[in-house]
């Protein structure tokens, strides 16, 4: 497989999984079949920016769309686009757009379609992973199912 094709596989993974906060350099480099350092150099040479810069740009673009069209808080949007820190999100957003997320929303809201209610946007995005949802055990058997699942004792039969 040629170099550009391998890099494209990794770039496609970033385009597809941009909201995943666990998407890091090692994961993306594995899609290309490269070590992290070789991948970093090859990606920058081919696309003119590092994989981290590319992923940040994708996330900021999605945040811009949400700020214009969804009735969500900046913190909710920060999490939905894959940032784990509101401070980092705000700083990167301002560096890219020249405005803070709140300033961007004030300036651009209402341009285009009506705001999507936050509950629909959250449902579309899969919501938040909370500590409760991660610790919730598998469903228990329904009432009465325990009796059916016990092994049958053949010694009691004639």
Short mmCIF file of C-alpha atoms in Angstrom, two decimals:
data_model
loop_
_atom_site.label_atom_id
_atom_site.label_comp_id
_atom_site.label_asym_id
_atom_site.label_seq_id
_atom_site.Cartn_x
_atom_site.Cartn_y
_atom_site.Cartn_z
CA UNK A 1 0.00 0.00 0.00
CA UNK A 2 1.43 3.37 -0.94
CA UNK A 3 2.16 6.19 1.49
CA UNK A 4 -0.68 8.54 0.49
CA UNK A 5 -3.24 5.75 0.70
CA UNK A 6 -2.09 4.87 4.23
CA UNK A 7 -2.23 8.51 5.28
CA UNK A 8 -5.70 8.81 3.78
CA UNK A 9 -6.91 5.89 5.93
CA UNK A 10 -5.73 7.74 9.03
CA UNK A 11 -7.24 11.02 7.86
CA UNK A 12 -10.54 9.25 7.18
CA UNK A 13 -10.47 7.87 10.75
CA UNK A 14 -10.04 11.43 12.07
CA UNK A 15 -12.89 12.67 9.87
CA UNK A 16 -15.12 9.84 11.10
CA UNK A 17 -14.17 9.74 14.81
CA UNK A 18 -13.44 13.45 15.42
CA UNK A 19 -15.73 13.59 18.48
CA UNK A 20 -13.94 10.78 20.30
CA UNK A 21 -11.74 12.32 23.03
CA UNK A 22 -9.69 9.10 23.06
CA UNK A 23 -8.59 9.63 19.47
CA UNK A 24 -4.88 10.31 19.89
CA UNK A 25 -1.74 10.15 17.80
CA UNK A 26 -1.07 6.47 18.53
CA UNK A 27 -4.59 5.42 17.51
CA UNK A 28 -4.50 7.44 14.28
CA UNK A 29 -0.97 6.30 13.40
CA UNK A 30 -2.12 2.69 13.78
CA UNK A 31 -4.70 3.28 11.03
CA UNK A 32 -1.83 4.16 8.71
CA UNK A 33 0.36 1.33 9.96
CA UNK A 34 3.11 3.75 11.05
CA UNK A 35 4.85 4.52 14.30
CA UNK A 36 3.62 7.75 15.87
CA UNK A 37 6.76 9.71 14.97
CA UNK A 38 6.98 8.50 11.37
CA UNK A 39 3.25 9.17 10.95
CA UNK A 40 3.59 12.69 12.36
CA UNK A 41 6.36 13.57 9.88
CA UNK A 42 4.64 11.94 6.90
CA UNK A 43 1.25 13.54 7.65
CA UNK A 44 2.74 17.02 8.02
CA UNK A 45 4.71 16.58 4.80
CA UNK A 46 1.61 15.46 2.88
CA UNK A 47 -1.02 17.82 4.34
CA UNK A 48 0.94 20.81 5.64
CA UNK A 49 -0.20 20.46 9.25
CA UNK A 50 0.20 17.96 12.05
CA UNK A 51 -2.49 15.38 12.75
CA UNK A 52 -3.29 17.23 15.99
CA UNK A 53 -3.79 20.51 14.15
CA UNK A 54 -5.97 18.79 11.55
CA UNK A 55 -8.14 17.15 14.22
CA UNK A 56 -8.47 20.42 16.14
CA UNK A 57 -9.60 22.20 12.96
CA UNK A 58 -12.23 19.51 12.31
CA UNK A 59 -13.51 19.80 15.89
CA UNK A 60 -13.64 23.61 15.75
CA UNK A 61 -15.58 23.46 12.46
CA UNK A 62 -18.15 21.15 14.08
CA UNK A 63 -18.33 23.44 17.11
CA UNK A 64 -18.99 26.43 14.83
CA UNK A 65 -21.91 24.54 13.25
CA UNK A 66 -23.33 23.66 16.67
CA UNK A 67 -22.92 27.19 18.00
CA UNK A 68 -24.89 28.51 15.01
CA UNK A 69 -27.58 25.86 14.96
CA UNK A 70 -28.02 24.03 18.30
CA UNK A 71 -29.44 25.31 21.55
CA UNK A 72 -26.63 23.85 23.69
CA UNK A 73 -24.28 25.44 26.19
CA UNK A 74 -20.66 26.06 25.24
CA UNK A 75 -19.63 23.39 27.76
CA UNK A 76 -21.94 20.83 26.15
CA UNK A 77 -20.59 21.65 22.70
CA UNK A 78 -17.02 21.46 24.02
CA UNK A 79 -17.63 17.90 25.19
CA UNK A 80 -19.61 16.83 22.12
CA UNK A 81 -16.83 17.85 19.72
CA UNK A 82 -14.19 15.87 21.64
CA UNK A 83 -12.47 18.38 23.91
CA UNK A 84 -12.06 17.36 27.55
CA UNK A 85 -11.11 20.85 28.76
CA UNK A 86 -13.31 23.93 28.36
CA UNK A 87 -10.24 26.18 28.69
CA UNK A 88 -8.38 24.40 25.89
CA UNK A 89 -11.49 24.41 23.71
CA UNK A 90 -12.06 28.14 24.22
CA UNK A 91 -8.41 29.02 23.60
CA UNK A 92 -8.19 26.90 20.41
CA UNK A 93 -11.55 28.21 19.21
CA UNK A 94 -10.47 31.83 19.67
CA UNK A 95 -7.10 31.18 18.00
CA UNK A 96 -8.88 29.69 14.97
CA UNK A 97 -11.85 32.10 14.64
CA UNK A 98 -10.71 35.25 16.44
CA UNK A 99 -13.74 35.03 18.74
CA UNK A 100 -14.58 33.17 21.93
CA UNK A 101 -17.31 30.54 21.50
CA UNK A 102 -19.84 32.84 23.21
CA UNK A 103 -18.87 35.80 21.01
CA UNK A 104 -19.09 33.58 17.93
CA UNK A 105 -22.59 32.44 18.89
CA UNK A 106 -23.76 36.03 19.52
CA UNK A 107 -22.43 37.17 16.17
CA UNK A 108 -23.58 34.19 14.06
CA UNK A 109 -26.71 32.75 15.67
CA UNK A 110 -29.77 33.04 13.48
CA UNK A 111 -27.81 32.84 10.24
CA UNK A 112 -29.29 29.85 8.53
CA UNK A 113 -31.80 27.39 9.93
CA UNK A 114 -33.64 27.77 13.22
CA UNK A 115 -31.88 26.54 16.34
CA UNK A 116 -32.12 22.84 16.97
CA UNK A 117 -33.38 22.11 20.50
CA UNK A 118 -30.53 20.92 22.72
CA UNK A 119 -32.27 17.66 23.59
CA UNK A 120 -32.38 16.67 19.88
CA UNK A 121 -28.76 17.68 19.35
CA UNK A 122 -27.72 15.62 22.39
CA UNK A 123 -29.75 12.63 21.18
CA UNK A 124 -28.17 12.89 17.71
CA UNK A 125 -24.68 13.12 19.21
CA UNK A 126 -25.19 10.18 21.55
CA UNK A 127 -25.37 12.25 24.73
CA UNK A 128 -22.76 12.32 27.41
CA UNK A 129 -21.02 9.34 28.94
CA UNK A 130 -21.56 9.74 32.65
CA UNK A 131 -20.11 7.87 35.59
CA UNK A 132 -23.54 6.31 36.18
CA UNK A 133 -23.87 5.00 32.64
CA UNK A 134 -20.38 3.48 32.72
CA UNK A 135 -20.96 1.66 36.03
CA UNK A 136 -24.46 0.40 35.34
CA UNK A 137 -24.47 -3.42 35.53
CA UNK A 138 -25.92 -5.65 32.86
CA UNK A 139 -29.68 -6.17 33.15
CA UNK A 140 -30.71 -8.77 35.71
CA UNK A 141 -33.08 -11.59 34.83
CA UNK A 142 -36.77 -10.73 35.07
CA UNK A 143 -38.81 -11.87 38.07
CA UNK A 144 -39.36 -15.60 37.87
CA UNK A 145 -36.55 -16.22 35.36
CA UNK A 146 -34.15 -17.35 38.12
CA UNK A 147 -36.24 -20.48 38.74
CA UNK A 148 -36.10 -21.48 35.06
CA UNK A 149 -32.34 -21.05 34.87
CA UNK A 150 -31.50 -23.38 37.80
CA UNK A 151 -30.19 -26.80 36.75
CA UNK A 152 -32.69 -29.63 37.03
CA UNK A 153 -31.88 -32.17 39.77
CA UNK A 154 -32.28 -35.61 38.19
CA UNK A 155 -31.74 -37.50 41.47
CA UNK A 156 -35.27 -36.63 42.60
CA UNK A 157 -36.84 -38.30 39.54
CA UNK A 158 -38.01 -41.97 39.77
#
